[in-house]
Amino acid sequence: MKRAFTLEYWLDDGWYVGKLKEIPGVFSQGETLEELEENIEDAYKLLMEEEVQTNHPVSQIKEVLVEVA
């Protein structure tokens, strides 16, 4: 099964660096955008494997309203 995520990325000293906006803690880099995409997928898979092995629940997302002054 495939799932879509938002890859936020930028250039840093000639490297493509990025993170998955929906999954905190999934960061990676690559010399090309394609390499970054491959590496970010690997980082996501490693995080999910760790979640399963440590019995941490998979995090959920919920929008909340916060009143601002």
Short mmCIF file of N, CA and C in Angstrom, two decimals:
data_model
loop_
_atom_site.label_atom_id
_atom_site.label_comp_id
_atom_site.label_asym_id
_atom_site.label_seq_id
_atom_site.Cartn_x
_atom_site.Cartn_y
_atom_site.Cartn_z
N MET A 1 0.84 -1.18 0.00
CA MET A 1 0.00 0.00 0.00
C MET A 1 0.89 1.24 0.00
N LYS A 2 0.50 2.21 -0.77
CA LYS A 2 1.23 3.49 -0.84
C LYS A 2 0.44 4.53 -0.07
N ARG A 3 1.14 5.44 0.57
CA ARG A 3 0.52 6.53 1.29
C ARG A 3 1.23 7.83 0.90
N ALA A 4 0.50 8.88 0.72
CA ALA A 4 1.08 10.15 0.29
C ALA A 4 1.45 11.01 1.50
N PHE A 5 2.61 11.63 1.42
CA PHE A 5 3.08 12.57 2.44
C PHE A 5 3.57 13.83 1.74
N THR A 6 3.76 14.87 2.51
CA THR A 6 4.28 16.13 1.99
C THR A 6 5.76 16.23 2.30
N LEU A 7 6.59 16.27 1.26
CA LEU A 7 8.03 16.43 1.44
C LEU A 7 8.36 17.91 1.36
N GLU A 8 8.82 18.45 2.47
CA GLU A 8 9.28 19.84 2.50
C GLU A 8 10.80 19.79 2.37
N TYR A 9 11.35 20.47 1.38
CA TYR A 9 12.81 20.37 1.16
C TYR A 9 13.40 21.73 0.79
N TRP A 10 14.72 21.81 0.95
CA TRP A 10 15.48 23.03 0.66
C TRP A 10 16.90 22.64 0.30
N LEU A 11 17.63 23.57 -0.29
CA LEU A 11 19.04 23.35 -0.62
C LEU A 11 19.91 23.89 0.51
N ASP A 12 20.90 23.10 0.91
CA ASP A 12 21.82 23.50 1.96
C ASP A 12 23.22 23.08 1.54
N ASP A 13 24.06 24.04 1.18
CA ASP A 13 25.43 23.76 0.70
C ASP A 13 25.44 22.74 -0.44
N GLY A 14 24.49 22.88 -1.36
CA GLY A 14 24.45 22.01 -2.52
C GLY A 14 23.74 20.68 -2.30
N TRP A 15 23.27 20.41 -1.11
CA TRP A 15 22.54 19.18 -0.80
C TRP A 15 21.06 19.48 -0.70
N TYR A 16 20.24 18.55 -1.16
CA TYR A 16 18.80 18.63 -0.94
C TYR A 16 18.52 18.03 0.43
N VAL A 17 17.91 18.81 1.30
CA VAL A 17 17.59 18.38 2.66
C VAL A 17 16.08 18.48 2.81
N GLY A 18 15.48 17.50 3.45
CA GLY A 18 14.04 17.56 3.57
C GLY A 18 13.49 16.78 4.74
N LYS A 19 12.18 16.99 4.94
CA LYS A 19 11.47 16.31 6.02
C LYS A 19 10.05 16.03 5.57
N LEU A 20 9.44 15.03 6.17
CA LEU A 20 8.03 14.76 5.94
C LEU A 20 7.24 15.59 6.93
N LYS A 21 6.40 16.47 6.42
CA LYS A 21 5.66 17.39 7.29
C LYS A 21 4.72 16.65 8.23
N GLU A 22 4.14 15.56 7.79
CA GLU A 22 3.16 14.84 8.60
C GLU A 22 3.78 13.90 9.62
N ILE A 23 5.05 13.59 9.49
CA ILE A 23 5.71 12.61 10.37
C ILE A 23 6.91 13.27 11.03
N PRO A 24 6.76 13.82 12.23
CA PRO A 24 7.89 14.46 12.91
C PRO A 24 9.05 13.47 13.08
N GLY A 25 10.25 13.94 12.84
CA GLY A 25 11.42 13.11 13.03
C GLY A 25 11.92 12.42 11.77
N VAL A 26 11.21 12.53 10.66
CA VAL A 26 11.68 11.92 9.41
C VAL A 26 12.36 12.99 8.57
N PHE A 27 13.68 13.01 8.64
CA PHE A 27 14.52 13.95 7.90
C PHE A 27 15.52 13.15 7.09
N SER A 28 16.00 13.72 5.98
CA SER A 28 17.09 13.09 5.24
C SER A 28 17.69 14.12 4.29
N GLN A 29 18.64 13.65 3.49
CA GLN A 29 19.30 14.52 2.52
C GLN A 29 19.74 13.69 1.33
N GLY A 30 20.09 14.37 0.23
CA GLY A 30 20.59 13.69 -0.95
C GLY A 30 21.26 14.69 -1.87
N GLU A 31 22.11 14.18 -2.74
CA GLU A 31 22.79 15.06 -3.69
C GLU A 31 21.85 15.55 -4.78
N THR A 32 20.78 14.78 -5.04
CA THR A 32 19.76 15.18 -6.01
C THR A 32 18.40 15.06 -5.33
N LEU A 33 17.39 15.66 -5.94
CA LEU A 33 16.04 15.56 -5.40
C LEU A 33 15.57 14.10 -5.41
N GLU A 34 15.91 13.37 -6.45
CA GLU A 34 15.54 11.96 -6.54
C GLU A 34 16.18 11.16 -5.42
N GLU A 35 17.46 11.44 -5.12
CA GLU A 35 18.14 10.73 -4.04
C GLU A 35 17.50 11.09 -2.69
N LEU A 36 17.14 12.35 -2.52
CA LEU A 36 16.45 12.75 -1.29
C LEU A 36 15.15 11.98 -1.13
N GLU A 37 14.38 11.85 -2.20
CA GLU A 37 13.12 11.11 -2.13
C GLU A 37 13.34 9.66 -1.73
N GLU A 38 14.37 9.02 -2.29
CA GLU A 38 14.69 7.64 -1.92
C GLU A 38 15.10 7.56 -0.45
N ASN A 39 15.95 8.51 -0.03
CA ASN A 39 16.45 8.48 1.34
C ASN A 39 15.35 8.78 2.36
N ILE A 40 14.42 9.67 2.01
CA ILE A 40 13.35 10.00 2.93
C ILE A 40 12.41 8.80 3.08
N GLU A 41 12.22 8.06 2.00
CA GLU A 41 11.40 6.83 2.08
C GLU A 41 12.08 5.81 2.99
N ASP A 42 13.40 5.66 2.86
CA ASP A 42 14.13 4.75 3.74
C ASP A 42 14.03 5.19 5.20
N ALA A 43 14.15 6.50 5.44
CA ALA A 43 14.06 7.02 6.81
C ALA A 43 12.68 6.74 7.40
N TYR A 44 11.64 6.90 6.60
CA TYR A 44 10.27 6.62 7.05
C TYR A 44 10.13 5.14 7.40
N LYS A 45 10.61 4.27 6.52
CA LYS A 45 10.50 2.83 6.77
C LYS A 45 11.24 2.44 8.04
N LEU A 46 12.43 2.99 8.26
CA LEU A 46 13.18 2.69 9.48
C LEU A 46 12.43 3.14 10.72
N LEU A 47 11.83 4.30 10.67
CA LEU A 47 11.06 4.79 11.81
C LEU A 47 9.88 3.87 12.09
N MET A 48 9.19 3.43 11.06
CA MET A 48 8.04 2.55 11.25
C MET A 48 8.47 1.20 11.80
N GLU A 49 9.60 0.68 11.34
CA GLU A 49 10.12 -0.58 11.89
C GLU A 49 10.43 -0.44 13.37
N GLU A 50 11.03 0.69 13.74
CA GLU A 50 11.36 0.95 15.14
C GLU A 50 10.09 1.04 15.98
N GLU A 51 9.05 1.68 15.46
CA GLU A 51 7.77 1.79 16.17
C GLU A 51 7.22 0.41 16.46
N VAL A 52 7.27 -0.49 15.48
CA VAL A 52 6.74 -1.84 15.65
C VAL A 52 7.58 -2.61 16.65
N GLN A 53 8.90 -2.51 16.57
CA GLN A 53 9.78 -3.27 17.45
C GLN A 53 9.70 -2.80 18.89
N THR A 54 9.46 -1.52 19.11
CA THR A 54 9.43 -1.01 20.48
C THR A 54 8.01 -0.93 21.04
N ASN A 55 7.04 -1.39 20.26
CA ASN A 55 5.64 -1.37 20.68
C ASN A 55 5.11 0.01 21.00
N HIS A 56 5.72 1.04 20.44
CA HIS A 56 5.16 2.37 20.58
C HIS A 56 3.96 2.46 19.66
N PRO A 57 2.90 3.08 20.11
CA PRO A 57 1.75 3.22 19.21
C PRO A 57 2.09 4.16 18.06
N VAL A 58 1.51 3.89 16.91
CA VAL A 58 1.69 4.77 15.77
C VAL A 58 0.94 6.06 16.09
N SER A 59 1.61 7.18 15.92
CA SER A 59 1.00 8.45 16.30
C SER A 59 -0.18 8.80 15.41
N GLN A 60 -1.09 9.52 15.98
CA GLN A 60 -2.28 9.99 15.28
C GLN A 60 -2.19 11.51 15.17
N ILE A 61 -2.97 12.07 14.26
CA ILE A 61 -2.99 13.51 14.06
C ILE A 61 -4.42 14.00 14.24
N LYS A 62 -4.57 15.10 14.94
CA LYS A 62 -5.88 15.69 15.16
C LYS A 62 -5.73 17.19 15.14
N GLU A 63 -6.60 17.86 14.42
CA GLU A 63 -6.58 19.31 14.43
C GLU A 63 -7.27 19.81 15.69
N VAL A 64 -6.70 20.83 16.32
CA VAL A 64 -7.31 21.44 17.49
C VAL A 64 -7.40 22.94 17.27
N LEU A 65 -8.39 23.55 17.88
CA LEU A 65 -8.53 24.98 17.81
C LEU A 65 -7.95 25.59 19.06
N VAL A 66 -7.13 26.60 18.89
CA VAL A 66 -6.50 27.30 20.01
C VAL A 66 -6.90 28.77 19.91
N GLU A 67 -7.47 29.27 20.98
CA GLU A 67 -7.87 30.67 20.99
C GLU A 67 -6.65 31.54 21.20
N VAL A 68 -6.51 32.55 20.36
CA VAL A 68 -5.38 33.47 20.48
C VAL A 68 -5.92 34.85 20.85
N ALA A 69 -5.11 35.56 21.60
CA ALA A 69 -5.53 36.89 22.07
C ALA A 69 -5.54 37.90 20.97
#
